Short mmCIF file of C-alpha atoms in Angstrom, two decimals:
data_model
loop_
_atom_site.label_atom_id
_atom_site.label_comp_id
_atom_site.label_asym_id
_atom_site.label_seq_id
_atom_site.Cartn_x
_atom_site.Cartn_y
_atom_site.Cartn_z
CA PRO A 30 -30.12 -85.77 32.37
CA VAL A 31 -33.68 -87.11 32.60
CA GLN A 32 -35.01 -83.85 34.04
CA ILE A 33 -33.22 -81.86 31.34
CA ALA A 34 -34.71 -84.12 28.68
CA LEU A 35 -38.20 -83.72 30.16
CA VAL A 36 -37.86 -79.93 30.25
CA ARG A 37 -36.72 -79.90 26.62
CA LEU A 38 -39.64 -82.07 25.58
CA GLU A 39 -42.01 -79.77 27.46
CA CYS A 40 -40.49 -76.66 25.87
CA ALA A 41 -40.88 -78.29 22.45
CA GLY A 42 -44.56 -78.85 23.24
CA LEU A 43 -44.32 -82.62 23.05
CA ILE A 44 -45.31 -83.29 26.66
CA ARG A 45 -46.85 -81.31 29.51
CA ALA A 46 -47.06 -81.65 33.27
CA ASP A 47 -50.46 -82.52 34.70
CA GLN A 48 -51.84 -81.31 38.04
CA ASN A 49 -49.78 -83.92 39.92
CA HIS A 50 -46.59 -82.87 38.12
CA ARG A 51 -46.54 -86.05 36.05
CA TYR A 52 -45.64 -85.72 32.41
CA ILE A 53 -48.21 -86.72 29.84
CA THR A 54 -48.29 -86.54 26.05
CA TYR A 55 -49.70 -83.28 24.82
CA GLU A 56 -52.44 -83.64 22.23
CA LEU A 57 -53.57 -80.78 20.07
CA SER A 58 -57.19 -79.76 19.94
CA PHE A 59 -58.80 -79.38 16.54
CA GLN A 60 -58.19 -75.62 16.61
CA GLU A 61 -54.55 -76.04 17.68
CA GLY A 62 -54.00 -78.59 14.92
CA ARG A 63 -55.59 -76.30 12.39
CA ASP A 64 -53.49 -73.34 13.64
CA TYR A 65 -50.32 -75.43 13.47
CA ASN A 66 -51.11 -76.39 9.90
CA GLU A 67 -51.73 -72.75 8.96
CA TYR A 68 -48.34 -71.79 10.44
CA MET A 69 -46.64 -74.52 8.43
CA LEU A 70 -48.41 -73.49 5.25
CA GLY A 71 -47.40 -69.86 5.83
CA LEU A 72 -43.78 -70.94 6.16
CA TYR A 73 -44.07 -73.10 3.04
CA HIS A 74 -45.52 -70.16 1.11
CA LEU A 75 -42.76 -67.85 2.32
CA SER A 76 -40.04 -70.37 1.47
CA PHE A 77 -41.50 -70.93 -2.03
CA HIS A 78 -41.41 -67.20 -2.74
CA LEU A 79 -37.97 -66.60 -1.23
CA ALA A 80 -36.54 -69.54 -3.20
CA PHE A 81 -38.19 -68.16 -6.34
CA LYS A 82 -36.88 -64.64 -5.73
CA LYS A 83 -33.35 -65.71 -4.80
CA GLY A 84 -33.05 -68.57 -7.26
CA VAL A 85 -32.12 -72.13 -6.36
CA ASP A 86 -28.51 -73.14 -6.97
CA ILE A 87 -27.53 -76.46 -8.57
CA TYR A 88 -26.80 -78.14 -5.22
CA TYR A 89 -30.35 -77.56 -3.95
CA ARG A 90 -31.86 -78.31 -7.37
CA ASN A 91 -30.26 -81.75 -7.23
CA LEU A 92 -31.40 -82.33 -3.64
CA LEU A 93 -34.98 -81.35 -4.47
CA GLU A 94 -35.12 -83.55 -7.55
CA LYS A 95 -33.68 -86.49 -5.61
CA ARG A 96 -36.22 -86.01 -2.80
CA LEU A 97 -39.11 -85.75 -5.26
CA ASP A 98 -38.00 -88.99 -6.92
CA GLN A 99 -37.87 -90.66 -3.49
CA LEU A 100 -41.35 -89.38 -2.69
CA ASP A 101 -42.66 -90.85 -5.95
CA ARG A 102 -41.54 -94.29 -4.77
CA GLU A 103 -42.53 -94.06 -1.08
CA PRO A 104 -45.50 -96.34 -0.33
CA ASP A 105 -45.60 -95.89 3.49
CA VAL A 106 -47.53 -92.81 4.60
CA SER A 107 -45.50 -92.04 7.73
CA ASN A 108 -42.27 -92.29 5.74
CA TYR A 109 -43.85 -90.22 3.00
CA LEU A 110 -44.83 -87.46 5.42
CA GLU A 111 -41.32 -87.33 6.92
CA ALA A 112 -39.70 -87.24 3.48
CA GLU A 113 -42.22 -84.64 2.32
CA ASN A 114 -41.37 -82.47 5.31
CA ASP A 115 -37.70 -82.85 4.40
CA PHE A 116 -38.55 -81.75 0.84
CA HIS A 117 -40.06 -78.52 2.19
CA ARG A 118 -37.12 -78.06 4.54
CA ILE A 119 -34.73 -78.27 1.57
CA ILE A 120 -36.69 -75.48 -0.11
CA ALA A 121 -36.32 -73.39 3.07
CA GLN A 122 -32.59 -74.24 3.22
CA SER A 123 -32.13 -73.11 -0.38
CA THR A 124 -33.11 -69.57 0.63
CA ASN A 125 -30.12 -69.30 3.02
CA ASN A 126 -32.46 -67.51 5.42
CA ARG A 127 -31.51 -68.63 8.92
CA GLU A 128 -34.60 -67.15 10.57
CA LEU A 129 -36.93 -68.93 8.15
CA LEU A 130 -35.14 -72.22 8.76
CA ASN A 131 -35.24 -71.76 12.56
CA ALA A 132 -38.98 -71.02 12.42
CA PHE A 133 -39.51 -74.02 10.14
CA ASP A 134 -37.67 -76.33 12.55
CA LEU A 135 -39.51 -74.99 15.59
CA ILE A 136 -42.95 -75.37 14.02
CA THR A 137 -42.01 -78.82 12.68
CA GLN A 138 -41.14 -79.97 16.20
CA LYS A 139 -44.57 -78.86 17.35
CA GLY A 140 -46.14 -80.72 14.48
CA PHE A 141 -45.07 -84.08 15.80
CA VAL A 142 -47.59 -83.70 18.62
CA MET A 143 -50.41 -83.71 16.11
CA ASN A 144 -51.92 -87.14 16.48
CA MET A 145 -52.76 -88.15 12.92
CA THR A 146 -54.20 -91.61 12.64
CA TYR A 147 -54.41 -93.23 9.27
CA ARG A 148 -57.32 -95.62 9.56
CA ASP A 149 -58.54 -95.13 6.03
CA GLU A 150 -55.98 -96.60 3.62
CA GLU A 151 -57.86 -95.21 0.64
CA MET A 152 -57.67 -91.67 2.03
CA VAL A 153 -53.92 -92.04 2.51
CA ALA A 154 -53.36 -93.40 -0.98
CA ASP A 155 -55.47 -90.57 -2.39
CA PHE A 156 -53.47 -88.01 -0.43
CA ILE A 157 -50.13 -89.26 -1.75
CA GLN A 158 -51.38 -89.61 -5.31
CA ASN A 159 -52.75 -86.05 -5.38
CA HIS A 160 -50.04 -84.39 -3.33
CA GLN A 161 -47.01 -85.41 -5.39
CA PRO A 162 -48.07 -83.60 -8.57
CA LEU A 163 -48.49 -80.42 -6.50
CA ASN A 164 -44.92 -80.71 -5.20
CA ARG A 165 -43.65 -81.21 -8.75
CA ARG A 166 -45.58 -78.18 -10.00
CA LEU A 167 -44.13 -76.06 -7.18
CA ILE A 168 -40.57 -77.01 -8.04
CA ASP A 169 -41.15 -76.59 -11.78
CA ALA A 170 -42.50 -73.09 -11.16
CA ILE A 171 -39.65 -72.11 -8.82
CA LEU A 172 -36.94 -73.48 -11.08
CA GLY A 173 -38.68 -72.29 -14.24
CA ASN A 174 -38.99 -68.75 -12.89
CA ASP A 175 -42.76 -68.77 -13.52
CA LEU A 176 -44.44 -66.58 -10.88
CA PRO A 177 -48.07 -67.09 -12.02
CA ALA A 178 -47.56 -70.87 -11.99
CA LEU A 179 -45.94 -70.62 -8.54
CA GLU A 180 -48.86 -68.61 -7.15
CA GLN A 181 -51.39 -71.10 -8.53
CA ALA A 182 -49.47 -74.20 -7.38
CA SER A 183 -48.82 -72.69 -3.93
CA GLU A 184 -52.50 -71.84 -3.44
CA GLN A 185 -53.59 -75.32 -4.54
CA HIS A 186 -50.93 -76.97 -2.34
CA ASN A 187 -52.00 -75.01 0.72
CA ASP A 188 -55.71 -75.65 0.13
CA PHE A 189 -55.04 -79.36 -0.36
CA MET A 190 -52.92 -79.59 2.80
CA MET A 191 -55.43 -77.69 4.93
CA ARG A 192 -58.34 -79.87 3.81
CA ASN A 193 -56.46 -83.12 4.39
CA VAL A 194 -54.97 -82.22 7.77
CA CYS A 195 -58.39 -81.12 9.01
CA ASN A 196 -59.82 -84.42 7.76
CA TRP A 197 -57.12 -86.33 9.64
CA ILE A 198 -57.71 -84.41 12.84
CA THR A 199 -61.47 -84.80 12.83
CA GLU A 200 -61.73 -87.92 10.67
CA GLU A 201 -64.55 -86.07 8.93
CA PRO A 202 -64.56 -84.04 5.72
CA PHE A 203 -63.59 -80.40 6.28
#
């Protein structure tokens, strides 16, 4: 069972074997972290547009509103990021596109290897404060069937996420 678990962790990209066949935590380089973030943002963008095109039923509307309300009240950044990822996963689920959801889950697993350290409390507070309105605008545009608003909110969301993740990786402004 231990060997199976180690192989699964290695396949997920969470650990890797070194030259002596010992397992060590895999850390992403700046470029790998940036690439990972671009993959996630591409999946977000695709899920926004598929949800918009298909329409979001009442079940998923309620889930999204509930998650947004929880995000508004979440003070801890690591909990916020997990809940925010769940918010985006709910959007992907609402499309009923199995391939999109599988890709989302696979890329999300890889994302946990990104070593984000939150040394600057002010940067974290700023991220949360500025990110939540973008999530609300995305949902309002999807549910309100407003394609121009969706395009604008999606572009701003992706730009915001890319800048902040690059800042976290390098601890310098992007």
